[in-house]
CSV table of C-alpha atoms in Angstrom, one decimal:
chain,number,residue,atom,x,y,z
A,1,UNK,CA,36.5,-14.6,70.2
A,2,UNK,CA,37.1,-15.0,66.4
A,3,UNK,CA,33.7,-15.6,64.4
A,4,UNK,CA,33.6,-18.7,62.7
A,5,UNK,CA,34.1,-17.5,59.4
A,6,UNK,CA,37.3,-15.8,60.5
A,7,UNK,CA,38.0,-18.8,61.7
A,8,UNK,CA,37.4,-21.1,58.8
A,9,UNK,CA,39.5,-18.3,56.6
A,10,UNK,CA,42.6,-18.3,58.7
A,11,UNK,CA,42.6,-22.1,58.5
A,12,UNK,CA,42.2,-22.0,54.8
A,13,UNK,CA,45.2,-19.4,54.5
A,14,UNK,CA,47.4,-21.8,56.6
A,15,UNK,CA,46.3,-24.9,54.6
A,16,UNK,CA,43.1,-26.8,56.2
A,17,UNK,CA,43.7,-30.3,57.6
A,18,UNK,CA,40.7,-32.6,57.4
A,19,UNK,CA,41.1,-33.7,60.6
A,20,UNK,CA,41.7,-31.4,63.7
A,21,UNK,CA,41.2,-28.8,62.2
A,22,UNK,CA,37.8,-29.8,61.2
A,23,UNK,CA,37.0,-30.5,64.9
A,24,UNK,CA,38.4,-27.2,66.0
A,25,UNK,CA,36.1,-25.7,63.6
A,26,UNK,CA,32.9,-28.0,64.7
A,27,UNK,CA,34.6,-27.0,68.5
A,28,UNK,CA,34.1,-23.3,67.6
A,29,UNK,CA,31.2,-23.3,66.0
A,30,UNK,CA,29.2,-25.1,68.9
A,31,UNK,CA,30.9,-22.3,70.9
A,32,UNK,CA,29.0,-19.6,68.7
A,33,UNK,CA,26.0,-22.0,69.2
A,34,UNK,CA,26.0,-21.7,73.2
A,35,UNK,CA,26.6,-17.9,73.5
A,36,UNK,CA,23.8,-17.4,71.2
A,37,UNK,CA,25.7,-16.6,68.1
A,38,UNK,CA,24.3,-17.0,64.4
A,39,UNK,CA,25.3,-19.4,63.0
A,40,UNK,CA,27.4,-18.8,59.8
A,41,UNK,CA,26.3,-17.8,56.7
A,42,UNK,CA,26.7,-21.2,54.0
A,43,UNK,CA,27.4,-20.3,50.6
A,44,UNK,CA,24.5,-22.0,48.4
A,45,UNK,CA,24.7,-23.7,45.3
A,46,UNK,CA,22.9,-22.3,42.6
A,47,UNK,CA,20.0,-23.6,41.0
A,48,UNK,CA,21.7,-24.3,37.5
A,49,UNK,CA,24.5,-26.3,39.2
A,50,UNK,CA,21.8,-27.7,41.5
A,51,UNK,CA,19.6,-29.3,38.6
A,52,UNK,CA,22.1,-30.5,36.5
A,53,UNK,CA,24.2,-32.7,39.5
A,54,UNK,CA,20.3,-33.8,40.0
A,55,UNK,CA,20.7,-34.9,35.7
A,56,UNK,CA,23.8,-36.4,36.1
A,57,UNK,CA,23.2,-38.6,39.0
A,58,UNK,CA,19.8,-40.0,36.9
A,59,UNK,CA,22.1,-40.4,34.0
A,60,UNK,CA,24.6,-42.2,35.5
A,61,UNK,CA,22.4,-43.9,37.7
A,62,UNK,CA,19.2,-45.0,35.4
A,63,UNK,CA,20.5,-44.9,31.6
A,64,UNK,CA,21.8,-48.1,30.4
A,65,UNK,CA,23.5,-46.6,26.8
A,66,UNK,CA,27.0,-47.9,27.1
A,67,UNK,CA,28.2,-45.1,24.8
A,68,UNK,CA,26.4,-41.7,26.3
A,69,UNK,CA,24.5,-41.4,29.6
A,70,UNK,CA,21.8,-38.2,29.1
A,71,UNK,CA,19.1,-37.0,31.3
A,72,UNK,CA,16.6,-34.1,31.0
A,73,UNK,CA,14.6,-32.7,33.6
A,74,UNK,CA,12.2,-29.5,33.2
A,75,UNK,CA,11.5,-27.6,36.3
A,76,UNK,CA,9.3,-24.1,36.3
A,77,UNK,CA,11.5,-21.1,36.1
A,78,UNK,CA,11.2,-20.2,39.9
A,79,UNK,CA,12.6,-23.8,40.6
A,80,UNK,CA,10.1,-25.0,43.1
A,81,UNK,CA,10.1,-28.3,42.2
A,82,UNK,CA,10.6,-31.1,39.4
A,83,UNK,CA,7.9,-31.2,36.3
A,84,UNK,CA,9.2,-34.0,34.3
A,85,UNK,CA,12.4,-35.9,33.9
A,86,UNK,CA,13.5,-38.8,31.4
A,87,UNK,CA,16.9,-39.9,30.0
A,88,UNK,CA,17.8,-42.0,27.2
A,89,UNK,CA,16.7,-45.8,27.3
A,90,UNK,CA,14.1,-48.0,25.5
A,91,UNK,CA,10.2,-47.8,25.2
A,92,UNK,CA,8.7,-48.7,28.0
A,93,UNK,CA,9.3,-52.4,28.7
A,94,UNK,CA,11.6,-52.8,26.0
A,95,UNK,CA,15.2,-54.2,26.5
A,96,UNK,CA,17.6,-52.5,28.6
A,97,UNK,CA,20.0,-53.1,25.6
A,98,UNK,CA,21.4,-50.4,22.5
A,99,UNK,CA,20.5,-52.1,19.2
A,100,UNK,CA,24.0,-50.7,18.0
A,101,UNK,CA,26.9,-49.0,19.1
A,102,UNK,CA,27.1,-46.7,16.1
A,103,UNK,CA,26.5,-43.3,17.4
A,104,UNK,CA,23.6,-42.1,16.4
A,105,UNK,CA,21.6,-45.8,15.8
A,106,UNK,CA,21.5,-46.9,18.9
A,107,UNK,CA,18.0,-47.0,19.0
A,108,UNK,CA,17.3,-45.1,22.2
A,109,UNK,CA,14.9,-42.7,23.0
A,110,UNK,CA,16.5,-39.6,23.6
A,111,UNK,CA,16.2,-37.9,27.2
A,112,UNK,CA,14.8,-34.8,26.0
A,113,UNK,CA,12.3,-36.8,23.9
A,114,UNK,CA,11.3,-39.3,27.7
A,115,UNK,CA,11.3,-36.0,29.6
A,116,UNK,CA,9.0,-34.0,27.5
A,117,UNK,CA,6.5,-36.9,26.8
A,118,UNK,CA,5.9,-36.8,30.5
A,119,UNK,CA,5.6,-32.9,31.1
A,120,UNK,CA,2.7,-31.2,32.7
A,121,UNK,CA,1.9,-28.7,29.8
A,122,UNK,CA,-1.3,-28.0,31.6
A,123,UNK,CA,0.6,-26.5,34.1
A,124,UNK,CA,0.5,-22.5,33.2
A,125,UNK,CA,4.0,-21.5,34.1
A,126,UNK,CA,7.7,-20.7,32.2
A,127,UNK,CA,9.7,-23.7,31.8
A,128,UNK,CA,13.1,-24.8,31.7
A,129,UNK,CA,15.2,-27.5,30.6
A,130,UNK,CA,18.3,-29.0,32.6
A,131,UNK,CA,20.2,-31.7,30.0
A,132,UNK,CA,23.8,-33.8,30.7
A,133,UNK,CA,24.3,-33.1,26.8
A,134,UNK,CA,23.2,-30.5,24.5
A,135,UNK,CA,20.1,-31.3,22.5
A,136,UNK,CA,20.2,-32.4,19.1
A,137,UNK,CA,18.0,-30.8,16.1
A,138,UNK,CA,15.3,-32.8,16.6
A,139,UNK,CA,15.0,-33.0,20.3
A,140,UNK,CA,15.4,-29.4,19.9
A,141,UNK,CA,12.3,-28.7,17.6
A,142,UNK,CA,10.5,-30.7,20.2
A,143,UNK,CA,11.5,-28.1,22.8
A,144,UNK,CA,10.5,-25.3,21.3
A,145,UNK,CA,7.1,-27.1,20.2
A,146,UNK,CA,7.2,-27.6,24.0
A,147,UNK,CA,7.8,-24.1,24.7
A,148,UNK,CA,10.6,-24.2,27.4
A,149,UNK,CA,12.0,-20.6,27.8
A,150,UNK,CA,15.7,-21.8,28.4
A,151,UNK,CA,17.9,-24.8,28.4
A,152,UNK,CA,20.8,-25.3,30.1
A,153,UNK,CA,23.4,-28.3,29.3
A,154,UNK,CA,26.1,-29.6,30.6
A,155,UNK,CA,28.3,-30.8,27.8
A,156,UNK,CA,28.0,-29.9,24.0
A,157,UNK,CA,26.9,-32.5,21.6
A,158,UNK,CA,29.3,-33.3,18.6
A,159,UNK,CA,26.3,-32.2,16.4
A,160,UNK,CA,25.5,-28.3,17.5
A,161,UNK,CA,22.9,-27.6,15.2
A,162,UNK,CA,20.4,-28.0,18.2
A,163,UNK,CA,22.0,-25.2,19.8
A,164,UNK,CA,21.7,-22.7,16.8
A,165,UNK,CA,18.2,-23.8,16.1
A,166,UNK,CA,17.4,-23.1,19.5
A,167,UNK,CA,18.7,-19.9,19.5
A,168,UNK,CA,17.2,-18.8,16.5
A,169,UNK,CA,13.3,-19.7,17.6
A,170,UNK,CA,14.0,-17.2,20.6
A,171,UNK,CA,15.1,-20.0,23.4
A,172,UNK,CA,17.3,-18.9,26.0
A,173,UNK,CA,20.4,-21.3,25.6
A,174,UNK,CA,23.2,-21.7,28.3
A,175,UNK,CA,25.9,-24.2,29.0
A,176,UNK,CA,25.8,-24.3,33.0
A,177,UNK,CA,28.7,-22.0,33.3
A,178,UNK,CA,27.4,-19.9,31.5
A,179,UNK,CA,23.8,-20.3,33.9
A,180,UNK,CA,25.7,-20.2,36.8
């Protein structure tokens, strides 16, 4: 009997069909089950990739800026769990509404800026930040006043001063290919 992996590779080579095939494979695979087979190995994602889909979704999800969506979360560096998060909006209360469209006077608070306000910096452990959008220069002076070890974006920011300034204060700085 073919392992399920052999399995799942042969029906990649011939060109996998959502349907059948996919029960063939679920067929299999309970087959493995019943004579006490492991089950198969799963290819996980990593932890970059991992916390920024987690930004994303937030930034898409809870950011009301018409004209960029960001989100920053800051996690400890063995990833056990979520420190802080924020994205860009208003003060607390304030109208879920950009007081211009010009970039860079919309008015917002940055995400970086929401994120970091609420981070544990009791909390005795190495940091790092996961953002949608590279930080800016003065998001990124609050980072290193925060000290977070290494950031990780997403996408670079049309102004990548952040980046360099980063860098040069000794931050670790990766775009999530790069991380992953």
């Amino acid at each position: 009997m073919k392992t399920f992996e052999e399995a799942w590779a042969e029906k990649e080579e011939q060109g996998f069909q959502y349907g059948l095939d996919a029960l063939e494979l679920v067929r299999l695979g309970w087959e493995l089950h019943e004579a006490g087979a492991p089950p198969p190995a799963q290819k996980r994602v990593s932890w970059p990739e991992t916390w920024m889909t987690v930004a994303r979704m937030l930034a898409t999800s809870r950011s009301y800026d018409p004209r960029l969506k960001v989100c920053a979360i800051v996690v400890p560096a063995d990833n056990t769990g979520i420190l802080a998060l924020g994205y860009n909006g208003n003060y607390r209360g304030g109208p879920n509404e950009a007081e211009s469209l010009v970039p860079g006077q919309s008015g917002m608070l940055h995400a970086e800026q929401n994120c970091l306000v609420k981070c544990p910096f009791h909390y005795p452990v190495a940091k790092h930040l996961y953002v949608t959008h590279s930080p800016c220069r003065q998001c990124a002076k609050l980072i290193i006043n925060g000290n977070i070890s290494r950031v990780v974006y997403g996408e670079r920011y049309r102004d990548a001063s952040g980046l360099d300034l980063l860098k040069s204060a000794g931050v670790e700085v990766f775009s999530v290919e790069e991380a992953t």
